[in-house]
XYZ file of C-alpha atoms in Angstrom:
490
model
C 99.748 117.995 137.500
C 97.128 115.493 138.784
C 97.653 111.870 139.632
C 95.910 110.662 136.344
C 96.224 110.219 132.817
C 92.454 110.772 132.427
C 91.213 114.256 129.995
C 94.514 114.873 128.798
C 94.924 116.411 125.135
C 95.905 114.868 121.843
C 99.634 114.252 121.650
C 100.278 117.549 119.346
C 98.750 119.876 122.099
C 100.509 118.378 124.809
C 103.905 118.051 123.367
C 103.461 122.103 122.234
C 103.492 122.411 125.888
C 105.907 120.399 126.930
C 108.985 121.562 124.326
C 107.921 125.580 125.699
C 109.253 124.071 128.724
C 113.355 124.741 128.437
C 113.662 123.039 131.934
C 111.924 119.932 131.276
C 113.836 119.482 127.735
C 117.457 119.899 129.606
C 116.518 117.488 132.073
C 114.992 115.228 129.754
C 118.483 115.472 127.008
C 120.978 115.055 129.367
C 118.975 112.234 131.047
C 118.306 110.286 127.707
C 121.857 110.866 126.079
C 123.463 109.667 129.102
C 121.542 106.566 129.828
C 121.845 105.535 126.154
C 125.360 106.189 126.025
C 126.221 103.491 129.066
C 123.591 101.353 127.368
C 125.668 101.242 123.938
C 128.350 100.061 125.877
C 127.091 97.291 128.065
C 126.100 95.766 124.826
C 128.782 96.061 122.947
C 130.656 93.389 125.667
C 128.329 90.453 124.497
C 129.343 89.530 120.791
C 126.306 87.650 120.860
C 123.938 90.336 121.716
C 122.525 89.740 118.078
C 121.346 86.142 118.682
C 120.463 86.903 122.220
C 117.613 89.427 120.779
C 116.618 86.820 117.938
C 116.108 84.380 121.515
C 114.104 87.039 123.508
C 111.558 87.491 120.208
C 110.914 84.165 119.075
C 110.800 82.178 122.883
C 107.960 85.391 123.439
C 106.525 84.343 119.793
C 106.394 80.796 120.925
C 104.297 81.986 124.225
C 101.853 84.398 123.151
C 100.881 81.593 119.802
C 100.220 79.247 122.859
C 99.514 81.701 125.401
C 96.135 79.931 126.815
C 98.052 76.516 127.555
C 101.153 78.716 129.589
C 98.779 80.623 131.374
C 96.976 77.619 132.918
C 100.176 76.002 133.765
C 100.985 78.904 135.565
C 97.630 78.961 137.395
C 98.465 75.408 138.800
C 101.542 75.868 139.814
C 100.570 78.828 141.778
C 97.781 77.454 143.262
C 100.073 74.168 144.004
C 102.265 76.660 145.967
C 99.792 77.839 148.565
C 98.698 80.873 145.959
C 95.609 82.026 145.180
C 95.246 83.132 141.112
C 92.444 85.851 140.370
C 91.345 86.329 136.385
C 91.167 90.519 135.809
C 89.363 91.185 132.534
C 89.882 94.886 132.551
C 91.278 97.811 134.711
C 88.028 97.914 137.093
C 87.977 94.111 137.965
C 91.746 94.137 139.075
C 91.141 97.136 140.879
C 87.975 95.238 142.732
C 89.860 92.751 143.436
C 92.720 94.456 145.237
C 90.852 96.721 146.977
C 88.490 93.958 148.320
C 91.753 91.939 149.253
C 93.603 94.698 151.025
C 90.408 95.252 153.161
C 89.927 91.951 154.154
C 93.200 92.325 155.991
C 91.849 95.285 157.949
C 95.003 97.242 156.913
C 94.577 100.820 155.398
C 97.979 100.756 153.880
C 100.040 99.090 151.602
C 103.796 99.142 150.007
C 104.129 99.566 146.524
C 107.117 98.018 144.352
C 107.297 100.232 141.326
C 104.824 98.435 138.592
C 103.434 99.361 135.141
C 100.583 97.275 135.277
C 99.254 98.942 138.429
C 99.797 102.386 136.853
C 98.052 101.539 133.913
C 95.125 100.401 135.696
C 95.295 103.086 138.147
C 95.812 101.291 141.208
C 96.635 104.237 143.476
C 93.421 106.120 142.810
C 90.997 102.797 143.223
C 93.282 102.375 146.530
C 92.398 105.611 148.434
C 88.826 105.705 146.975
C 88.285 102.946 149.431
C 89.982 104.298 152.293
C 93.807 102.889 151.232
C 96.584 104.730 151.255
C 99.847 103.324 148.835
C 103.014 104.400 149.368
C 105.471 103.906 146.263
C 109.263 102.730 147.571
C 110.638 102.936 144.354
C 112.860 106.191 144.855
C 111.666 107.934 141.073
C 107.891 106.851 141.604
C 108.563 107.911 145.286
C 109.369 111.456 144.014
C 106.514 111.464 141.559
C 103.842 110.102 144.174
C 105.949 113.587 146.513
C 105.512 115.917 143.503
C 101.725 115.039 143.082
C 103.097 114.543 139.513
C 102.584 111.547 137.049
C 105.607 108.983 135.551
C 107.077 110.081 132.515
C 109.780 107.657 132.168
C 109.284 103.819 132.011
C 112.691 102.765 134.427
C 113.119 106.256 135.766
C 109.834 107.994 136.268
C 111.739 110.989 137.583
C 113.611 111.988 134.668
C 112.077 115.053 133.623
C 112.903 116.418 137.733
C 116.867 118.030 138.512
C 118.396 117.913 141.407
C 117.190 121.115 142.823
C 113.720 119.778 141.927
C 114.053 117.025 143.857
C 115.512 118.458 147.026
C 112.507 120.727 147.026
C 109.784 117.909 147.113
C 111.584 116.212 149.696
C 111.670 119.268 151.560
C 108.083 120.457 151.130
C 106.286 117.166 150.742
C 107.790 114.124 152.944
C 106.304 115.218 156.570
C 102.519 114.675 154.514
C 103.580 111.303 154.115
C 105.703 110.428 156.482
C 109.161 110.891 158.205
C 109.862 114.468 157.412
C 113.584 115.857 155.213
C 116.282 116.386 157.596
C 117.194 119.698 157.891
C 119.391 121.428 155.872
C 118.803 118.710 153.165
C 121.468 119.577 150.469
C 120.347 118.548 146.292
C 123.911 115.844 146.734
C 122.573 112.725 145.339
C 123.941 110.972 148.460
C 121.507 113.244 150.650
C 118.407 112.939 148.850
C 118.850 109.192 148.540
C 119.471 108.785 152.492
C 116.516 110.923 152.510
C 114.469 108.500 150.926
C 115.689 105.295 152.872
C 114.844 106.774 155.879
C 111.511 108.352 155.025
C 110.562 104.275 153.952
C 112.439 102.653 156.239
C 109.804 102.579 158.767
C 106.932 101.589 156.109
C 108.866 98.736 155.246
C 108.986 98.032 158.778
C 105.365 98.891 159.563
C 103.572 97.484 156.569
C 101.671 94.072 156.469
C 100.079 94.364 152.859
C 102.763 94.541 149.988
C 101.698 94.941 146.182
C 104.098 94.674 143.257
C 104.216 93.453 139.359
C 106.335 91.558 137.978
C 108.741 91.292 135.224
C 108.387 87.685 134.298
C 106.035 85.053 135.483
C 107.734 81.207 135.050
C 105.043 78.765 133.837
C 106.908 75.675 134.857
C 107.141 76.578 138.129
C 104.302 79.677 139.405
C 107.418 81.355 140.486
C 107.096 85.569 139.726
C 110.716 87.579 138.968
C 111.143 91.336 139.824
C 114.607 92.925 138.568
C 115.440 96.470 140.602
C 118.549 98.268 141.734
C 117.292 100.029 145.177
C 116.601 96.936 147.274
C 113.117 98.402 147.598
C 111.054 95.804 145.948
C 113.068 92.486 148.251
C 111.539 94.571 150.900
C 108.097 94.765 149.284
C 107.700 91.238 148.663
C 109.235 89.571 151.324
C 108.115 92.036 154.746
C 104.768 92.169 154.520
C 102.041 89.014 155.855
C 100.043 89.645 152.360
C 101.647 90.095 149.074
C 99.310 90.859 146.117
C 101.064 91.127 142.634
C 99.247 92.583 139.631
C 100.570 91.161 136.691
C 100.086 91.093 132.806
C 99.222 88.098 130.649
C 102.055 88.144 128.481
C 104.705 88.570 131.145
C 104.470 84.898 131.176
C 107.742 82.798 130.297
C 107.862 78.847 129.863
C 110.656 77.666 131.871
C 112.965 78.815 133.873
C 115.946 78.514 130.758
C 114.041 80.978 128.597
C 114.196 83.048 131.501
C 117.958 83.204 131.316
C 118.000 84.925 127.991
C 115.826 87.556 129.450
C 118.136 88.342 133.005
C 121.004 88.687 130.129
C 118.742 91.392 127.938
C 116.748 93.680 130.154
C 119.368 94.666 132.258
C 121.751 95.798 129.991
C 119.141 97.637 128.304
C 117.470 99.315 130.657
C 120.342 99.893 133.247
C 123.371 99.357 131.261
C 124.427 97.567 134.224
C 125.345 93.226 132.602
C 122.801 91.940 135.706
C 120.335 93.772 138.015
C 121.667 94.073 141.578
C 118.259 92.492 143.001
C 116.599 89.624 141.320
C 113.905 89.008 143.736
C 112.055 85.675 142.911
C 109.323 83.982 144.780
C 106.832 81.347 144.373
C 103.601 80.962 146.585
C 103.868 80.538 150.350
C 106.169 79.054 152.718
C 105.245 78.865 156.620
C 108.753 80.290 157.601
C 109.463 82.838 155.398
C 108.073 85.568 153.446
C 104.408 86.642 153.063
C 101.764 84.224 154.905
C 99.860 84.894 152.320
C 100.000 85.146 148.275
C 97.289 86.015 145.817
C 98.347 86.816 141.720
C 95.912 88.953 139.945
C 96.772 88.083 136.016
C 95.512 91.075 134.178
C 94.276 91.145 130.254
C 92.435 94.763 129.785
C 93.337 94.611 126.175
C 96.044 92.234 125.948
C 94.074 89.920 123.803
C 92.606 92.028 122.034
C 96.189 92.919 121.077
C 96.903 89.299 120.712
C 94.517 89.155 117.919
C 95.968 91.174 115.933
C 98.829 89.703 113.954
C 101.150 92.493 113.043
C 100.509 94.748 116.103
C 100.985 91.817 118.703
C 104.914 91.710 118.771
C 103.863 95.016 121.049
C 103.294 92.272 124.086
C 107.033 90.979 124.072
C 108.048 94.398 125.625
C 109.872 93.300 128.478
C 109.957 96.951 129.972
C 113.542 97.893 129.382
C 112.385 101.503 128.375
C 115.696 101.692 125.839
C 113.316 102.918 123.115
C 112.693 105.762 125.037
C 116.246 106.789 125.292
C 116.885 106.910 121.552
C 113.404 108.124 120.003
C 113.838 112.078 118.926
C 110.342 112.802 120.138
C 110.388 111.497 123.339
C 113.311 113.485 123.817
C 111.466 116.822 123.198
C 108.618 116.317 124.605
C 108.630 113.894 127.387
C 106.378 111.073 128.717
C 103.393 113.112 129.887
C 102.614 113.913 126.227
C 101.887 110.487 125.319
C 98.589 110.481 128.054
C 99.101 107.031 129.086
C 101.198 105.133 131.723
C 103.232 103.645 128.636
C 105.601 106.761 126.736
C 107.286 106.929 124.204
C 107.829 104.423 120.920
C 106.571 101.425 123.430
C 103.796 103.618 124.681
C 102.554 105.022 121.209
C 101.622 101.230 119.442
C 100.640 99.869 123.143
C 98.544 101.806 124.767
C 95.817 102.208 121.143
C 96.503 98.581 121.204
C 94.980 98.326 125.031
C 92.489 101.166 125.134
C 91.466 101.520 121.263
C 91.711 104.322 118.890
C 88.363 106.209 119.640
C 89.984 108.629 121.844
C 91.148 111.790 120.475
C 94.567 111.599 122.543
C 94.481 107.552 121.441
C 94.138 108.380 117.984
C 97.175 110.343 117.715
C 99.149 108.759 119.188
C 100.558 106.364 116.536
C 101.565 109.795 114.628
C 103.799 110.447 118.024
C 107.017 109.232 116.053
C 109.400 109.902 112.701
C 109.822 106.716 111.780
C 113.350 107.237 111.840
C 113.416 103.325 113.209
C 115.975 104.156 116.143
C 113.610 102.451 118.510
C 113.278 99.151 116.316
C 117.575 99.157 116.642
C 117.379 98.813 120.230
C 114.696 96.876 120.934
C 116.034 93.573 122.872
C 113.457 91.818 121.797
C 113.124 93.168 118.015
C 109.409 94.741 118.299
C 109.321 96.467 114.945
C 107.609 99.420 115.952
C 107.746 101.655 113.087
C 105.876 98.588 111.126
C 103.347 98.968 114.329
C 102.590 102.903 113.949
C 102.331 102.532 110.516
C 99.936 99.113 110.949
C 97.717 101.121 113.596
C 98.110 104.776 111.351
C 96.074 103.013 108.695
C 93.534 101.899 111.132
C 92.812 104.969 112.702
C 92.675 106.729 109.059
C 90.850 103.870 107.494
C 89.204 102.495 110.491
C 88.727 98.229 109.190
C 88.156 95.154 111.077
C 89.785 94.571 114.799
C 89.169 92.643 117.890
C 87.600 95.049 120.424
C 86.678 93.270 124.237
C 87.014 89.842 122.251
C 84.674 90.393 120.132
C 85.440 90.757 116.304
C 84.269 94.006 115.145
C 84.475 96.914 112.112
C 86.504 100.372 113.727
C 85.096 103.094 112.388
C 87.902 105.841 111.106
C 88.673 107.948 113.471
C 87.713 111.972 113.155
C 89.704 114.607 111.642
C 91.449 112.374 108.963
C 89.292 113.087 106.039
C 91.935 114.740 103.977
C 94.185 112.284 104.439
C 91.664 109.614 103.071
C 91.102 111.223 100.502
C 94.690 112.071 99.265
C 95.476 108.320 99.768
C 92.488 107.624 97.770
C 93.454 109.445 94.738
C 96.759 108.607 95.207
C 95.847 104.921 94.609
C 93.414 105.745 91.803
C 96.570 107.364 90.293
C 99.075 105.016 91.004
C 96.356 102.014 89.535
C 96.808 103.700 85.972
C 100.155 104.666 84.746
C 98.872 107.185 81.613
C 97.422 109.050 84.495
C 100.624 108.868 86.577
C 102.325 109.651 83.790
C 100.687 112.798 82.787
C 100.814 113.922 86.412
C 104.694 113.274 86.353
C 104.913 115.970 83.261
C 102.574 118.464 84.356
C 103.846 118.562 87.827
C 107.346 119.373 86.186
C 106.478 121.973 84.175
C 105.063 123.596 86.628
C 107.419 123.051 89.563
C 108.714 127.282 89.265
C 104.809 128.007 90.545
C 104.933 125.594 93.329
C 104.438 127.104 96.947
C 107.693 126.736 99.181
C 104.500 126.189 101.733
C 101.620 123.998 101.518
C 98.142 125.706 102.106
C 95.388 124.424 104.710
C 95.855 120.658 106.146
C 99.431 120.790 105.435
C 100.488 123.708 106.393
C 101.769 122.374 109.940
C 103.665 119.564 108.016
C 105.682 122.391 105.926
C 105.980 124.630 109.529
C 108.696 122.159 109.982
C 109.260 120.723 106.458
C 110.366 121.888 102.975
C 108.629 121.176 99.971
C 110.609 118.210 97.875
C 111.439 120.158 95.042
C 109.853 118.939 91.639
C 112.255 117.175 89.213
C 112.936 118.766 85.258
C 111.431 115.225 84.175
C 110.385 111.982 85.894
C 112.409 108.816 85.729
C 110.470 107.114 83.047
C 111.083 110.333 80.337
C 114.841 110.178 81.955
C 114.756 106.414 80.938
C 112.788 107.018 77.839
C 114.922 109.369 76.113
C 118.605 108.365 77.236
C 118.377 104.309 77.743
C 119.767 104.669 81.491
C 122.772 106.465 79.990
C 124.551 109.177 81.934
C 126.213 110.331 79.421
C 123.101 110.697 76.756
């Protein structure tokens, strides 16, 4: 596995690989059913969990309607704060800009706090194309970055990795990096965690550039918020001389009070824990503490694009808590690396199209990567409604229609492959438009329903390799209604 998301296949082909793997679907059940388990219960404490999500989704309604005004308020009070604010249209200007800032320091490394943003741009990979070399310090990206292997997991990147795994990448991997495994390193959780502290103990130490996201970003004051549990990221951000954090558009929050609502949401539903044990909060520069130096690269590459688009923009109050991950039946089979994006999963499947478009092959299918069962839309903090997402960007990629593409309004083409299906819907409609036609449909379909296949030929054969055929009622509802009056016993 290769440190990029770039020339994977469509979802279908990759998740056939994945649930052949019997190792990776163990790791991934036990992983998912526990986390959701403790997550169940940290919410069930709060009897107001309810109005606490309605909160979270309408004060992130409120900002992204009046996005443009927050974001400049948060550019002054940055830049009030001894900060410098850079504007990142897409993926290749925030990586110029790093890159150029992390050489102007002279340094050829940096610290990482774990950070979506940067993976989605593909930070890393910009990094040592110019001579940089990033060490993660979050202990699951830490592992990944070890493995030469790619996130699957939004909190825990390491999830589809065991024990044994684990012990075997510290083992054969840390002295390339750094401070070699002690000897006889055991697969204890204690070990391999003591392990890792002392393997980035001395970057910490050594390190004068740090780079990190953020979870929230308070207009009022320019102050940025990171929630962890390792400690990892207070050493990221408040060690190093320069501090560079990459951070998304929407991750943007008014004031410090709808702030509160969040530090009560995301951590029991990412953690399960009721607050993080590190909320790490800074805001510009200060001449006797922390990082001499403070520059905030605000990224959009797609975000407003996104924003444009009225039903799929709830996507951009994701706050990262990864709990639709936990409960979503495909992500449970066949992992995050299927999805081909730094974003898996429910989240990852109306997000990423959203971000990089629907002309990819892998892009397009993704907002089939789900049953609609609606689990994900139950656990949401913030009350995304996914399945009303996939279903939103289905019809685009089938239909292709109007959408906002690099700000600019535009007409999508459909996407390949989905002929078919247009033209089933298109009947369908024709059908549905005339009822005598319906109707006569209804009677012959009955009639016939002893000759029907218990397997669909050609396009939709793959959805009966899974499926049974609905069987074919004696008589529709209407003759039902027609000859008995809605009477049971007629």
């Amino acid at each position: 596995m290769s440190g990029t998301y770039l020339g994977m296949p469509a979802f279908p082909e990759a998740a056939a690989t994945a649930t052949a793997n019997g190792r990776l679907r163990a790791n991934l059940t036990h992983a998912t059913h526990t986390i959701r388990d403790k997550r169940a219960a940290a919410v069930g404490e709060l009897t107001d969990w309810a109005a606490l999500r309605a909160a979270g989704a309408a004060v992130k309604d409120r900002t992204l309607r009046h996005l443009d005004h927050y974001l400049t308020q948060a550019e002054e009070a940055v830049t009030a704060a001894g900060g410098t604010v850079h504007w990142a249209a897409d993926a290749r200007e925030a990586n110029r800009i790093v890159t150029r800032l992390v050489r102007e320091t002279g340094e050829r490394e940096v610290v990482k706090v774990k950070s979506m943003a940067t993976q989605e741009i593909g930070l890393n990979a910009a990094l040592a194309g110019a001579g940089v070399r990033a060490y993660e310090t979050d202990l699951a990206e830490l592992i990944v970055q070890l493995g030469d292997d790619l996130p699957s997991h939004i909190l825990v990147p390491a999830i589809h990795r065991n024990r044994q795994e684990i012990r075997e990448i510290f083992t054969e991997r840390m002295a390339d990096w750094g401070r070699p495994a002690p000897v006889g390193l055991s697969d204890r959780p204690g070990e391999l965690a003591e392990a890792a502290r002392l393997h980035l103990r001395e970057k910490f130490l050594r390190a004068k550039v740090g780079i990190s996201g953020a979870n929230f970003l308070v207009a009022e004051t320019g102050t940025l918020v990171v929630v962890e549990s390792e400690g990892n990221g207070r050493m990221c951000v408040t060690l190093p001389e320069t501090l560079i954090s990459v951070v998304g558009i929407e991750k943007v929050v008014p004031t410090w009070r709808d702030l509160e609502v969040y530090l009560q949401l995301l951590p029991r539903s990412s953690t399960a824990e009721r607050m993080n044990p590190y909320t790490s909060t800074w805001t510009g520069t200060t001449d006797s503490d922390g990082p001499r130096a403070f520059h905030l690269v605000l990224l959009d590459n797609g975000r407003t694009d996104a924003l444009a688009d009225t039903v799929g923009r709830q996507a951009l109050r994701c706050i990262r808590c990864s709990a639709c991950l936990n409960v979503c039946p495909v992500y449970e089979r066949a992992g995050g690396h299927a999805y081909g994006s730094a974003y898996p999963g429910p989240i990852g499947a109306i997000l990423t199209p959203q971000l990089r478009g629907t002309t990819s092959e892998v892009d397009a299918s993704l907002p089939y990567a789900s049953s609609l069962c609606g689990a994900c839309y139950e656990v949401c903090p913030v009350a995304i409604d996914i399945p009303e997402v996939l279903v939103h960007l289905r019809e685009r990629v089938v239909q292709g229609g109007p959408a906002t593409v690099r700000g600019q309004r535009t007409r999508l083409k459909p996407a390949k492959g989905h002929a078919a299906e247009r033209a089933a819907m298109r009947a369908a409609r024709w059908a549905l438009d005339r009822p005598g036609v319906l109707r006569a449909g209804q009677r012959v379909a009955a009639r016939t329903r002893r000759l029907h296949p218990g397997r669909l030929p050609g396009p939709g054969r793959a959805w009966t390799d899974t499926r049974e055929v609905p069987a074919v009622p004696a008589e529709s509802f209407r003759d039902w209604w027609r000859r008995t009056g809605g009477r049971e016993d007629r």
